[in-house]
Coordinates of N, CA and C in Angstrom, one line a residue:
X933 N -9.3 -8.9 18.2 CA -9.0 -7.6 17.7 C -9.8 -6.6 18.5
X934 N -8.9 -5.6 18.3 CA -9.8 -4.6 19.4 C -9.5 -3.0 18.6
X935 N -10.8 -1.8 19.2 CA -10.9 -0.8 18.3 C -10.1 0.6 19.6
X936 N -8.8 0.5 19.3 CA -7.9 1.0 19.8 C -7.8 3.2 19.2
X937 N -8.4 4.0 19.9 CA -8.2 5.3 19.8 C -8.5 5.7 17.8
X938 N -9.7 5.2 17.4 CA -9.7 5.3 15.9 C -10.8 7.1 16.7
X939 N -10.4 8.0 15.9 CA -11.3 9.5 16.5 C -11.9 9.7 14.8
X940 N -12.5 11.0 15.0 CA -13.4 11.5 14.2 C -12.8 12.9 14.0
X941 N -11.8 13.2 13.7 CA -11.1 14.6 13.4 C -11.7 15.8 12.0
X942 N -12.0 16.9 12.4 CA -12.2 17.6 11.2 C -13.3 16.7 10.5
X943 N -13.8 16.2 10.8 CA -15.4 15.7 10.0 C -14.8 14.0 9.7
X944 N -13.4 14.1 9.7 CA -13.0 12.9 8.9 C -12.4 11.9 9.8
X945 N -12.7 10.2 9.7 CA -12.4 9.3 10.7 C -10.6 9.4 10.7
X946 N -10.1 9.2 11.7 CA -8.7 9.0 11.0 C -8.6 7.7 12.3
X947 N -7.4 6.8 11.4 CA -6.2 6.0 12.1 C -5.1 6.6 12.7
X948 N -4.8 5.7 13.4 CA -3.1 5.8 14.4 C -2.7 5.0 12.9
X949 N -1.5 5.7 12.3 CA -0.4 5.1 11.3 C 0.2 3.7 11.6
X950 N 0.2 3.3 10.6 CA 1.4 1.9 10.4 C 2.6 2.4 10.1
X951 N 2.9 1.1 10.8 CA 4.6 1.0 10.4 C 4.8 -0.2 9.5
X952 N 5.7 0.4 8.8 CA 6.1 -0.4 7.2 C 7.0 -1.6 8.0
X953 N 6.4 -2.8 8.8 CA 7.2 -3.8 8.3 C 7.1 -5.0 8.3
X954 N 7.8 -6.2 8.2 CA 7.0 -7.5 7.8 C 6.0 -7.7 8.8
X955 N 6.6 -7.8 9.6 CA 6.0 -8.7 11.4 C 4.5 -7.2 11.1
X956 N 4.1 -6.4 11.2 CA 2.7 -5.6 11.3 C 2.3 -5.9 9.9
X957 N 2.6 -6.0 8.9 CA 1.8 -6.2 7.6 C 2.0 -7.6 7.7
X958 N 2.0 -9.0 8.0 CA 1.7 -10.2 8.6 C 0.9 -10.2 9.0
X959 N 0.7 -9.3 10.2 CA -0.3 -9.2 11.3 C -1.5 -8.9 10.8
X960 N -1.5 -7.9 10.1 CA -2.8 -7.3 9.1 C -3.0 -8.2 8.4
X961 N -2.7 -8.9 7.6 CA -3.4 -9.5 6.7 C -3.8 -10.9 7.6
X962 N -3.3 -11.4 8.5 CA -4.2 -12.2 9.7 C -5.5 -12.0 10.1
X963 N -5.6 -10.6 10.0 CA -6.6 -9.8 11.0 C -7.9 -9.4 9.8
X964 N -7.2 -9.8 8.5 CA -7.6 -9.2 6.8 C -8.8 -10.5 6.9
X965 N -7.8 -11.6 6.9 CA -8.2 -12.8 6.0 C -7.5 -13.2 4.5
X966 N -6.5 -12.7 4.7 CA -5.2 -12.8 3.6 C -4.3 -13.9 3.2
X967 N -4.3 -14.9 2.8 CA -3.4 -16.2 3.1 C -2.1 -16.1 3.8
X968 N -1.4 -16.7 4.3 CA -0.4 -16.4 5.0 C 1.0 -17.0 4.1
X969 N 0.9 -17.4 3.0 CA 1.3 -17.6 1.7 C 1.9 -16.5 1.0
X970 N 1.5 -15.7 1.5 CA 1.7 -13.8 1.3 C 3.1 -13.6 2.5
X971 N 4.4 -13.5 1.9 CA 5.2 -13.2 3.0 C 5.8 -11.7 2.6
X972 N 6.7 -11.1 4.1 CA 6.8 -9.9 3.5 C 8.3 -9.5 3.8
X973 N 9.0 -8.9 3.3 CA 10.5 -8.6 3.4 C 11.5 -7.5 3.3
X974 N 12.0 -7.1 4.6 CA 12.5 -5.6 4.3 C 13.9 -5.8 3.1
X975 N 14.1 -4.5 2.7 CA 14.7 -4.2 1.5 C 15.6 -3.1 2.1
X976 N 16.8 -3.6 2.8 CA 17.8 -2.3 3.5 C 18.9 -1.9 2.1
X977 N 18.9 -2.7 1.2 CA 19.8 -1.9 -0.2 C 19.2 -2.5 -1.3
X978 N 19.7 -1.9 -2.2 CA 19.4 -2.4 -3.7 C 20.5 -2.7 -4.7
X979 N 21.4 -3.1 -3.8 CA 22.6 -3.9 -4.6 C 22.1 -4.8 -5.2
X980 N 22.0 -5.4 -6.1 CA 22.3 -6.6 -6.5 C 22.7 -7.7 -5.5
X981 N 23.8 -7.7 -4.4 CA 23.9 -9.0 -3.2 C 23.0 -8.8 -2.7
X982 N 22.3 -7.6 -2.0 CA 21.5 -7.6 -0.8 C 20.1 -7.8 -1.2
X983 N 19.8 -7.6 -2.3 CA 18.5 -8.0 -3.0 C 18.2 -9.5 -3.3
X984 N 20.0 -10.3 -3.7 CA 19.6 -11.8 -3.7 C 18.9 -12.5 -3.0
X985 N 19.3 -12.0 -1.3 CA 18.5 -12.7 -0.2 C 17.1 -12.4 -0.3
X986 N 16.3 -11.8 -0.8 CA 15.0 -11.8 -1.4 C 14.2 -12.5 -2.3
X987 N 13.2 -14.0 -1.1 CA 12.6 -14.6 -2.3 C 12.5 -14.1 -3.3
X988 N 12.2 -14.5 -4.7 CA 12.2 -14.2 -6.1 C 10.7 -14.9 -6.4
X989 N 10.0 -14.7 -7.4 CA 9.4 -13.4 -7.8 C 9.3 -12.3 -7.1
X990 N 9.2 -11.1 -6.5 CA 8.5 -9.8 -6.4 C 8.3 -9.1 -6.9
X991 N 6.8 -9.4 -7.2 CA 5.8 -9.0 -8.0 C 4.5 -7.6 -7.0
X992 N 5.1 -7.1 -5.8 CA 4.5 -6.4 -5.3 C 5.7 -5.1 -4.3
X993 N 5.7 -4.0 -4.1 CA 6.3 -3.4 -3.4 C 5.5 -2.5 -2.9
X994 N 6.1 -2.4 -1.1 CA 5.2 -1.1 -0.5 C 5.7 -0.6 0.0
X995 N 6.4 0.8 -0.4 CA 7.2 2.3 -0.2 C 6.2 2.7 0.6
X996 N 7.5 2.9 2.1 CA 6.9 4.4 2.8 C 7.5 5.6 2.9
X997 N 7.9 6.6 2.8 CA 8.4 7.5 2.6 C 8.4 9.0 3.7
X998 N 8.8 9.8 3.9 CA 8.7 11.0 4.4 C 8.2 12.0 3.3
X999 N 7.8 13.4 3.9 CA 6.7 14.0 2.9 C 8.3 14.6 1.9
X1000 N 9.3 14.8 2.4 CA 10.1 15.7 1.2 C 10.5 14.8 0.1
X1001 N 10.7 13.4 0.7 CA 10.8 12.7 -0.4 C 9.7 12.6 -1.5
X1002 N 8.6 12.6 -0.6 CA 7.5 12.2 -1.8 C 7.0 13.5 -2.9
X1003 N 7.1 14.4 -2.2 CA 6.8 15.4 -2.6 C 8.2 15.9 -3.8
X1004 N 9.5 15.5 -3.4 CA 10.6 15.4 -4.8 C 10.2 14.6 -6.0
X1005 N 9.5 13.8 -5.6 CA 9.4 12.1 -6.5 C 8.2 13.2 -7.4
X1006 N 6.9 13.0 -6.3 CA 5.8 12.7 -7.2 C 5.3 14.3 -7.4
X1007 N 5.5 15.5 -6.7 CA 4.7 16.8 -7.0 C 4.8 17.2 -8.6
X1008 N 5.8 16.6 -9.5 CA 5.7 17.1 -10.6 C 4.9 16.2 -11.4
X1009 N 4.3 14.9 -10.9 CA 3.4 14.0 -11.6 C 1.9 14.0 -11.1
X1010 N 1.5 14.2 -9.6 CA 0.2 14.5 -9.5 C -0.6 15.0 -10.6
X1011 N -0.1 16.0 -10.9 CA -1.2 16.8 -11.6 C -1.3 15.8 -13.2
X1012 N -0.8 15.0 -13.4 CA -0.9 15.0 -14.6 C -1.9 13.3 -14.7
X1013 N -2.2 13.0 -13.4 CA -3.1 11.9 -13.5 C -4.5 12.2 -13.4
X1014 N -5.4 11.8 -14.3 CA -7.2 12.2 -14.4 C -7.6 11.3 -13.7
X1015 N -8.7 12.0 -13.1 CA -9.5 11.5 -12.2 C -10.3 10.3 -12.1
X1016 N -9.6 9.4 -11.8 CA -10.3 8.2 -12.3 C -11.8 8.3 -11.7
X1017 N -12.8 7.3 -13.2 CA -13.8 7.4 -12.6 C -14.3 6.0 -13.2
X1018 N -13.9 4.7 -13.2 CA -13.8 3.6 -13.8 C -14.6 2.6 -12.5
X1019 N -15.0 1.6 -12.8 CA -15.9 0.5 -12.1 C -15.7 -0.8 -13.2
X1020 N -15.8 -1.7 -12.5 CA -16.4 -2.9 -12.7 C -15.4 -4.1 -13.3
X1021 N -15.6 -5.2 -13.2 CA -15.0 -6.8 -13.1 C -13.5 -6.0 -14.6
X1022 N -14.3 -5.3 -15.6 CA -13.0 -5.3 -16.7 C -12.4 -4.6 -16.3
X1023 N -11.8 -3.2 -15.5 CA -10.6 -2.4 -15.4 C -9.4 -3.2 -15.1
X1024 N -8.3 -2.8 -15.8 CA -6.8 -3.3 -15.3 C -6.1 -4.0 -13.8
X1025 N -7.2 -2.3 -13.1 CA -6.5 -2.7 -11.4 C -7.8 -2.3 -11.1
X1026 N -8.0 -2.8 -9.4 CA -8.8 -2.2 -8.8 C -8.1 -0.9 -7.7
X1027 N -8.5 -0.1 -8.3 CA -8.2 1.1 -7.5 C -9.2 1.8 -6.6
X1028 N -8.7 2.4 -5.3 CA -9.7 2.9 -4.2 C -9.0 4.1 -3.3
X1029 N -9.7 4.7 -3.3 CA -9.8 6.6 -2.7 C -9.4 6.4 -1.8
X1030 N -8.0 7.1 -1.2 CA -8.3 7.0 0.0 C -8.9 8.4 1.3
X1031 N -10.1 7.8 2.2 CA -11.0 9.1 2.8 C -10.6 8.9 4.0
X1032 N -9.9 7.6 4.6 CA -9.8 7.8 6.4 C -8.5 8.2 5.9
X1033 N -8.5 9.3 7.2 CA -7.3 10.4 7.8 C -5.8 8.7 8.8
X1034 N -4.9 8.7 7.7 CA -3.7 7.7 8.1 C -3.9 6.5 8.1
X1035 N -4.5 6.2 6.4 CA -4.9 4.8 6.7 C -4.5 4.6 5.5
X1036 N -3.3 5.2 5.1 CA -2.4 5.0 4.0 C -1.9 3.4 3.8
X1037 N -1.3 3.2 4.6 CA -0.2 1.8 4.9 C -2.2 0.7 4.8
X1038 N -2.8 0.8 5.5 CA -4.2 0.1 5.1 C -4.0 0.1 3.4
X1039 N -4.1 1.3 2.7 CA -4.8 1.4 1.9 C -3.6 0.6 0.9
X1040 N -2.1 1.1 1.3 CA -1.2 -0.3 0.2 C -1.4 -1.5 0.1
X1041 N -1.4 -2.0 1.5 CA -1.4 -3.4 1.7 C -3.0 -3.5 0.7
X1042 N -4.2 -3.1 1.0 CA -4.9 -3.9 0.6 C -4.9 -3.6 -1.4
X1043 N -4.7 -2.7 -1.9 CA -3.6 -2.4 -3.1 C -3.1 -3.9 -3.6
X1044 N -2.5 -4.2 -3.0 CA -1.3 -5.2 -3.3 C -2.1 -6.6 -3.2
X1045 N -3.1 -6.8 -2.0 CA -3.4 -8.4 -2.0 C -5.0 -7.9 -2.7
X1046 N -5.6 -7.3 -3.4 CA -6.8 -7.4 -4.0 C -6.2 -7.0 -5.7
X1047 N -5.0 -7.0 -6.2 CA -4.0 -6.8 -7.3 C -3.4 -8.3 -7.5
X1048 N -2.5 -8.4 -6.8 CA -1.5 -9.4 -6.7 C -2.1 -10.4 -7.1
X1049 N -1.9 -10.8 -8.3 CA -2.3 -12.4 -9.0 C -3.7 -12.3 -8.5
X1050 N -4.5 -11.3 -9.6 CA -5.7 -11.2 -9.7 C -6.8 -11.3 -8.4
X1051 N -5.5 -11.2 -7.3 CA -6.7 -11.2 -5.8 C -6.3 -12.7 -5.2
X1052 N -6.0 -13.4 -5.8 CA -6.2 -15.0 -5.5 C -5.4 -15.2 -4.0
X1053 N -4.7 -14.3 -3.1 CA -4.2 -14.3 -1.8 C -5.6 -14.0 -0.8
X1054 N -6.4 -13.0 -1.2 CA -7.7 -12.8 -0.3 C -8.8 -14.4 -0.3
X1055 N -8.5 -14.9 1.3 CA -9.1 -15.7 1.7 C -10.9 -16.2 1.1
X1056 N -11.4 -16.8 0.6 CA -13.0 -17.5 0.1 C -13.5 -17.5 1.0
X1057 N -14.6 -16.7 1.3 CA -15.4 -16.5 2.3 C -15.2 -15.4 3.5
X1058 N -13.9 -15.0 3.5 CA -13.7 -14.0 4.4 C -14.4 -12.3 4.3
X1059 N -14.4 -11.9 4.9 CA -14.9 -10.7 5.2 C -14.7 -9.5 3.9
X1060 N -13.0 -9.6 3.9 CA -12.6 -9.1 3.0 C -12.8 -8.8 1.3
X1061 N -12.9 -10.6 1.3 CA -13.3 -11.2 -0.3 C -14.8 -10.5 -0.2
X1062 N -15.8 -10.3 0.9 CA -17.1 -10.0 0.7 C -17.0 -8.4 0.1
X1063 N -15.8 -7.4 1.4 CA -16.0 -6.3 0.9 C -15.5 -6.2 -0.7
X1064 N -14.4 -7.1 -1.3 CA -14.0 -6.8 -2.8 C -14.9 -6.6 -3.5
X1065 N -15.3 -8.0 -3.2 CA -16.9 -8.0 -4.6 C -17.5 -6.9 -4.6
X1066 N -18.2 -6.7 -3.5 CA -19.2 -5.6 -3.8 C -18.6 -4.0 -4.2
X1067 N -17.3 -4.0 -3.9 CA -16.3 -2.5 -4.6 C -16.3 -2.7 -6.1
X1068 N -15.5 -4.1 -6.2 CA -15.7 -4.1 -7.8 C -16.7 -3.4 -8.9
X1069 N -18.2 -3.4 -8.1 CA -19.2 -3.0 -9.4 C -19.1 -1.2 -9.3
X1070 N -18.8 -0.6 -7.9 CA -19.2 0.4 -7.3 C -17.7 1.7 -8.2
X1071 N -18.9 3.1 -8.0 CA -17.5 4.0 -8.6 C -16.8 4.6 -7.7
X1072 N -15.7 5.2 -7.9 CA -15.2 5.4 -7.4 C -15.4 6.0 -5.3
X1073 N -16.9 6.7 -5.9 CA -17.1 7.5 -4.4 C -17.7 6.4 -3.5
X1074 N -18.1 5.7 -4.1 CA -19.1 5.0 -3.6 C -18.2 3.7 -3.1
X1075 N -17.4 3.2 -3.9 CA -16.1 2.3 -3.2 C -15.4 3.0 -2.1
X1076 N -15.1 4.2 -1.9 CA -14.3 4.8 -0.5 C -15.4 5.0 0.2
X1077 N -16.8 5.1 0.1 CA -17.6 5.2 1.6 C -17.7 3.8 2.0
X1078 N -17.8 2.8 0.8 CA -17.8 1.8 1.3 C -16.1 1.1 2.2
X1079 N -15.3 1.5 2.2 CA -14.2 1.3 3.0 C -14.1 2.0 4.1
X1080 N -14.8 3.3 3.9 CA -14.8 4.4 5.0 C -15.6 3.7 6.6
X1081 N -17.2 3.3 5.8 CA -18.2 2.8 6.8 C -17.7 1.5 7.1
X1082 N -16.8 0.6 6.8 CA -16.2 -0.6 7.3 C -15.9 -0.9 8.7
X1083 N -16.7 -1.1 9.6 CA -15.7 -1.5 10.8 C -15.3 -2.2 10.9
X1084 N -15.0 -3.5 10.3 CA -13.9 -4.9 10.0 C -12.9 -4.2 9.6
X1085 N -12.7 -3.5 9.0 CA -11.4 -2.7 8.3 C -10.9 -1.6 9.8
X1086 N -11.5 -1.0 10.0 CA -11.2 -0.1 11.0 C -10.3 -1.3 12.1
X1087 N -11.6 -2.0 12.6 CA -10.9 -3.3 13.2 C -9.6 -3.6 13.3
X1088 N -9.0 -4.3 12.0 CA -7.9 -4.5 11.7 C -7.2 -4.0 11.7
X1089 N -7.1 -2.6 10.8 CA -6.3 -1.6 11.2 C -5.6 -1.5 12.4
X1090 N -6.5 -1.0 13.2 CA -6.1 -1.1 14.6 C -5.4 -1.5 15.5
X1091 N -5.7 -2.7 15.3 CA -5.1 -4.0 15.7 C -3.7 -3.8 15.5
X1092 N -3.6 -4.2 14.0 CA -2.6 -4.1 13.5 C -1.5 -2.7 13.7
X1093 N -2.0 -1.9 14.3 CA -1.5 -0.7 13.7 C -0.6 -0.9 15.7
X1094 N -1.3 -1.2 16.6 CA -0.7 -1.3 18.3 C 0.6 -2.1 18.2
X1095 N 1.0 -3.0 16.8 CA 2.1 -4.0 17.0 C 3.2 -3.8 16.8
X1096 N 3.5 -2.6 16.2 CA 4.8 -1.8 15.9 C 5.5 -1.9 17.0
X1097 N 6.9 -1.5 16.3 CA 8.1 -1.7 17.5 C 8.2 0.0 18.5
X1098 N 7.9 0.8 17.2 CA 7.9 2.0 17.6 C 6.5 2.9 18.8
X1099 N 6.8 4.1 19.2 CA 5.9 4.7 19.7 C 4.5 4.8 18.9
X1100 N 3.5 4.3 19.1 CA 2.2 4.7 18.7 C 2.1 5.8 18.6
X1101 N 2.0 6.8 17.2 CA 1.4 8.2 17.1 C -0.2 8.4 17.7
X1102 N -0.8 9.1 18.1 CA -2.0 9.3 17.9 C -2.5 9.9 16.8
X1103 N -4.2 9.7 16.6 CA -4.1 10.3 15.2 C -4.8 11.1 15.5
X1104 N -4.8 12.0 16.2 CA -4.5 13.8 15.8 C -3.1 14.2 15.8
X1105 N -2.2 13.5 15.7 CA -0.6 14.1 15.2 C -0.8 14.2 14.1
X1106 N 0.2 14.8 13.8 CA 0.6 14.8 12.2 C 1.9 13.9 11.8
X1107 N 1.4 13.2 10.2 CA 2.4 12.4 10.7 C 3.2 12.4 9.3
X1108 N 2.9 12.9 8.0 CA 4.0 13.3 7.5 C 4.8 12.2 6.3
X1109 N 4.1 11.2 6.8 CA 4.8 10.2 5.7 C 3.6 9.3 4.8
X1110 N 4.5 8.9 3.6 CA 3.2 7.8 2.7 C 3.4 7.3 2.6
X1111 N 2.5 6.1 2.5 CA 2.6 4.5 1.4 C 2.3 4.4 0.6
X1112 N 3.0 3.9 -0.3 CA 2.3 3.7 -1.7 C 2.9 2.3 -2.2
X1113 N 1.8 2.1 -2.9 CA 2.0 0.3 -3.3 C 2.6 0.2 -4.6
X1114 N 3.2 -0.7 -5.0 CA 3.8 -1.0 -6.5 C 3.2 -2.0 -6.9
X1115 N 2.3 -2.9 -8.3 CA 2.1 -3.9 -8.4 C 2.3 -4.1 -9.9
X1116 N 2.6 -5.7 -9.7 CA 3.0 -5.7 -11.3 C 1.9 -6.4 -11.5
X1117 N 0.8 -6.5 -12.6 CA -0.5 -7.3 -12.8 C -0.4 -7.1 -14.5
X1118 N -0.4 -8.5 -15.0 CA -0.9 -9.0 -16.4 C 0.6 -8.2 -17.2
X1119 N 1.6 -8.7 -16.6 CA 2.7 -7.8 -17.6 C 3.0 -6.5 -17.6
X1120 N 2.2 -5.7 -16.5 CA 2.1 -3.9 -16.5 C 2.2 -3.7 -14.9
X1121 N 3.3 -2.5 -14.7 CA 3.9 -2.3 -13.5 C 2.4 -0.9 -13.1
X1122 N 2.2 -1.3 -11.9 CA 1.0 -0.7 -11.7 C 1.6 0.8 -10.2
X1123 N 1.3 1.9 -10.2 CA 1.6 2.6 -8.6 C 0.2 3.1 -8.2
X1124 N -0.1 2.4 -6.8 CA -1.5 2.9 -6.5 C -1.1 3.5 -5.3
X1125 N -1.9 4.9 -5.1 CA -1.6 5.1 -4.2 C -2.9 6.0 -4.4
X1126 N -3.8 5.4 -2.7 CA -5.1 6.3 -2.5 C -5.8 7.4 -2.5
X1127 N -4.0 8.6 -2.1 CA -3.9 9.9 -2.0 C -4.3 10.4 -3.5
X1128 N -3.8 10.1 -4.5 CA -3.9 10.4 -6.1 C -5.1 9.9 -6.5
X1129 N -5.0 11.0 -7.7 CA -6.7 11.0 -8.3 C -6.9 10.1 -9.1
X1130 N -6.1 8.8 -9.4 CA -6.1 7.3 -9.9 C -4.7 6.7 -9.7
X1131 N -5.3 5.4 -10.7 CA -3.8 4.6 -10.5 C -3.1 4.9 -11.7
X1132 N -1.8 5.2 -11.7 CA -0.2 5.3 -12.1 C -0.3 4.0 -13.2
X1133 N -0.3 4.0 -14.3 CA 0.6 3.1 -15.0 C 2.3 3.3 -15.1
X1134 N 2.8 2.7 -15.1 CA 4.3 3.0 -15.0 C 5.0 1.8 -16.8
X1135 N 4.6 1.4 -16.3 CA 4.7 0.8 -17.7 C 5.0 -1.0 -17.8
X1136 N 5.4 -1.4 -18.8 CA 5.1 -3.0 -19.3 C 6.2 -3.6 -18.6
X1137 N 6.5 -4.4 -18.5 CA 7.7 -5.3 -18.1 C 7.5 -6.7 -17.7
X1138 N 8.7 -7.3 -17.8 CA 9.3 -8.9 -18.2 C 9.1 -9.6 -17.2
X1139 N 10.2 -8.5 -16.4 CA 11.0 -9.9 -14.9 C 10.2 -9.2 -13.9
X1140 N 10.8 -9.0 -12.7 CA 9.8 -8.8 -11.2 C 10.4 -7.8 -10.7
X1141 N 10.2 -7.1 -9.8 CA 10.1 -5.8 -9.2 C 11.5 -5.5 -9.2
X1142 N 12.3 -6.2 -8.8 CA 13.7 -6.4 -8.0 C 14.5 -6.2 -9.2
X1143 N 14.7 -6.4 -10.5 CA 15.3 -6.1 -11.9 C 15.6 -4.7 -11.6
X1144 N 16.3 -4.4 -12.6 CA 17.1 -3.0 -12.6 C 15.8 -2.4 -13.0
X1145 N 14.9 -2.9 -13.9 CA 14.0 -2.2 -15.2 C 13.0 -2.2 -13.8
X1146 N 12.7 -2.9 -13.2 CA 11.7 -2.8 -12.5 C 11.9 -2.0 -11.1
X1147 N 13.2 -1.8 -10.3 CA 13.1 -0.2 -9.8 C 13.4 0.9 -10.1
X1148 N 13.3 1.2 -11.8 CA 13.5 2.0 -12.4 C 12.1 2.7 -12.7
X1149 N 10.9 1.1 -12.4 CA 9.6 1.8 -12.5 C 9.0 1.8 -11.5
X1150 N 9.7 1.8 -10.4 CA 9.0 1.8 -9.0 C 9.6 2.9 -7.9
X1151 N 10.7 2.2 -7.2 CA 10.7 3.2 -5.9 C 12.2 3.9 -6.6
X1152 N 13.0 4.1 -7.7 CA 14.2 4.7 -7.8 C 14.1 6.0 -7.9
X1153 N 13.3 6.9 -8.2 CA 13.0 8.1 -8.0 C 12.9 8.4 -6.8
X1154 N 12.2 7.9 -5.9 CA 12.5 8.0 -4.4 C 13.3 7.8 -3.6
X1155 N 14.6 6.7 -4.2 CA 15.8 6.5 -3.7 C 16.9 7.8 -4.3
X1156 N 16.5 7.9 -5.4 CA 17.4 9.5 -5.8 C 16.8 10.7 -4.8
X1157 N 15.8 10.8 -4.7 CA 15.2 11.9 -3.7 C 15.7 11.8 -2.2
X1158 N 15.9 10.8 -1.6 CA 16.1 10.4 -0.4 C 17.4 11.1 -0.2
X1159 N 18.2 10.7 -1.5 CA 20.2 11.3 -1.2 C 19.9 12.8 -1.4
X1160 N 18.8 13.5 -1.6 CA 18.7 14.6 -1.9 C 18.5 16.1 -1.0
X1161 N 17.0 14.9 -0.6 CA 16.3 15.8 0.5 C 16.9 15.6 1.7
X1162 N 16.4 16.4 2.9 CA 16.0 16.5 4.4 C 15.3 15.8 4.5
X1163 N 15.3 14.5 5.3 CA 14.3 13.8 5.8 C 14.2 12.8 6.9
X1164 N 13.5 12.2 7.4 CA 13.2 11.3 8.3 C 13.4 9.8 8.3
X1165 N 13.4 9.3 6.9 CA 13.3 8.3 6.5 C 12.1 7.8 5.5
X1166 N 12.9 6.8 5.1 CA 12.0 5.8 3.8 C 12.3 4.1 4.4
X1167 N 11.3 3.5 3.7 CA 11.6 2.3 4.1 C 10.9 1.1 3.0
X1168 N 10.9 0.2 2.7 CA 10.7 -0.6 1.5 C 10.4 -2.2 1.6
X1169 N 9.3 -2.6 1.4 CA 9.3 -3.9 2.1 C 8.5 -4.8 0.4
X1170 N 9.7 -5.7 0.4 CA 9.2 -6.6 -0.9 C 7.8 -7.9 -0.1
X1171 N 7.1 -7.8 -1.3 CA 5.8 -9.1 -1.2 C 6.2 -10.3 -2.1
X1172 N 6.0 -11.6 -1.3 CA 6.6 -12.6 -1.9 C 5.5 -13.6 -1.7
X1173 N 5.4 -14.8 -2.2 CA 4.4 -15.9 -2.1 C 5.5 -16.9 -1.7
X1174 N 5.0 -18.4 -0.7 CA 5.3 -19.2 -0.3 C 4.9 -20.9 -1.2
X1175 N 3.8 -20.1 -2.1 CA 3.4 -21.5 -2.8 C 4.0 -22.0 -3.7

């Protein structure tokens, strides 16, 4: 791995952006220490056929979006989430701030495999499992400096971030789009997303992401926004297990 144009912009570290798709979120969780039992799968419709070819369970989703979409979806819900200020082994989800400048797509993925069946995808002994533990006890501010001051994280990122099919932004562009993670954990559909002042409950449910009920509590709001707005694009990639 190598530490590829990561700058110090406006006081604040930022990333070159990810791109939402299997083959770079693979790559990252290589680079994580993430089982490779973790596979990942684009989502080009939500028919009912096109969704079959989708291993089954999906029990995780990571929406990337452009800003008008997100801003249709979620500007009338921001305001209505408090500020989480929760710690330790009993909370629901582990949730974490996000402080580096485009380290959004970082901040899903790791969302999704420190969630996803209680964590049990983050490798024993790896780097990663070391930084969880020690977030777990820590509050909220003190969990994002601790991801902030990470250079294993920065690392990977990076890495990960050079593999895209697309042109590398730099990160003093602007770049206009989010990630946000979906996770279903203990029977409750979870939306974390680092930008927001906590994590989203969305609500209880049965079957796995891919059910009508379950993109009804995930990315359908943003698929109604997409036929709506001006925009660039969205894109949607299901998380699946191999075991």
């Amino acid at each position: 791995m190598f530490n590829l144009g990561v700058q110090v912009i406006n006081g604040q570290k930022t990333f070159i952006p990810l791109e939402n798709n299997p083959e770079v979120h693979t790559h990252l969780c290589k680079n994580l220490g993430v089982s490779p039992s973790l596979t990942f799968h684009d989502i080009l419709c939500t028919t009912p056929e096109m969704l079959s070819w989708i291993p089954r369970p999906v029990n995780a989703l990571i929406l990337l979006c452009d800003k008008p979409i997100y801003l249709a979806a979620r500007s009338g819900v921001e305001h209505s989430i408090p500020e989480y200020l929760g710690s330790g082994a009993d909370e629901p989800v582990l949730w974490m701030k996000q402080t580096i400048g485009h380290a959004c797509g970082l901040m899903a993925l790791l969302h999704v495999v420190i969630n996803l069946e209680n964590g049990k995808y983050v490798l024993a002994g790896s780097e990663l499992e070391k930084i969880v533990k020690s977030a777990v006890g820590l509050g909220p501010v003190e969990r994002a400096q601790l991801l902030y001051d990470s250079r294993f994280l920065e690392e990977a990122h990076m890495d990960a971030a050079s593999e895209g099919c697309s042109i590398v932004p730099l990160p003093q562009e602007e770049c206009g789009f989010h990630f946000i993670a979906f996770v279903k954990k203990d029977g409750k559909v979870w939306e974390l997303n680092g930008g927001m002042n906590g994590p989203l409950l969305r609500g209880e449910l049965e079957g796995d992401l891919l059910g009508e009920e379950g993109l009804d509590m995930t990315v359908r709001e943003f698929l109604h926004a997409a036929d709506t707005e001006v925009h660039r694009g969205m894109s949607i990639i299901a998380v699946n297990n191999t075991m």
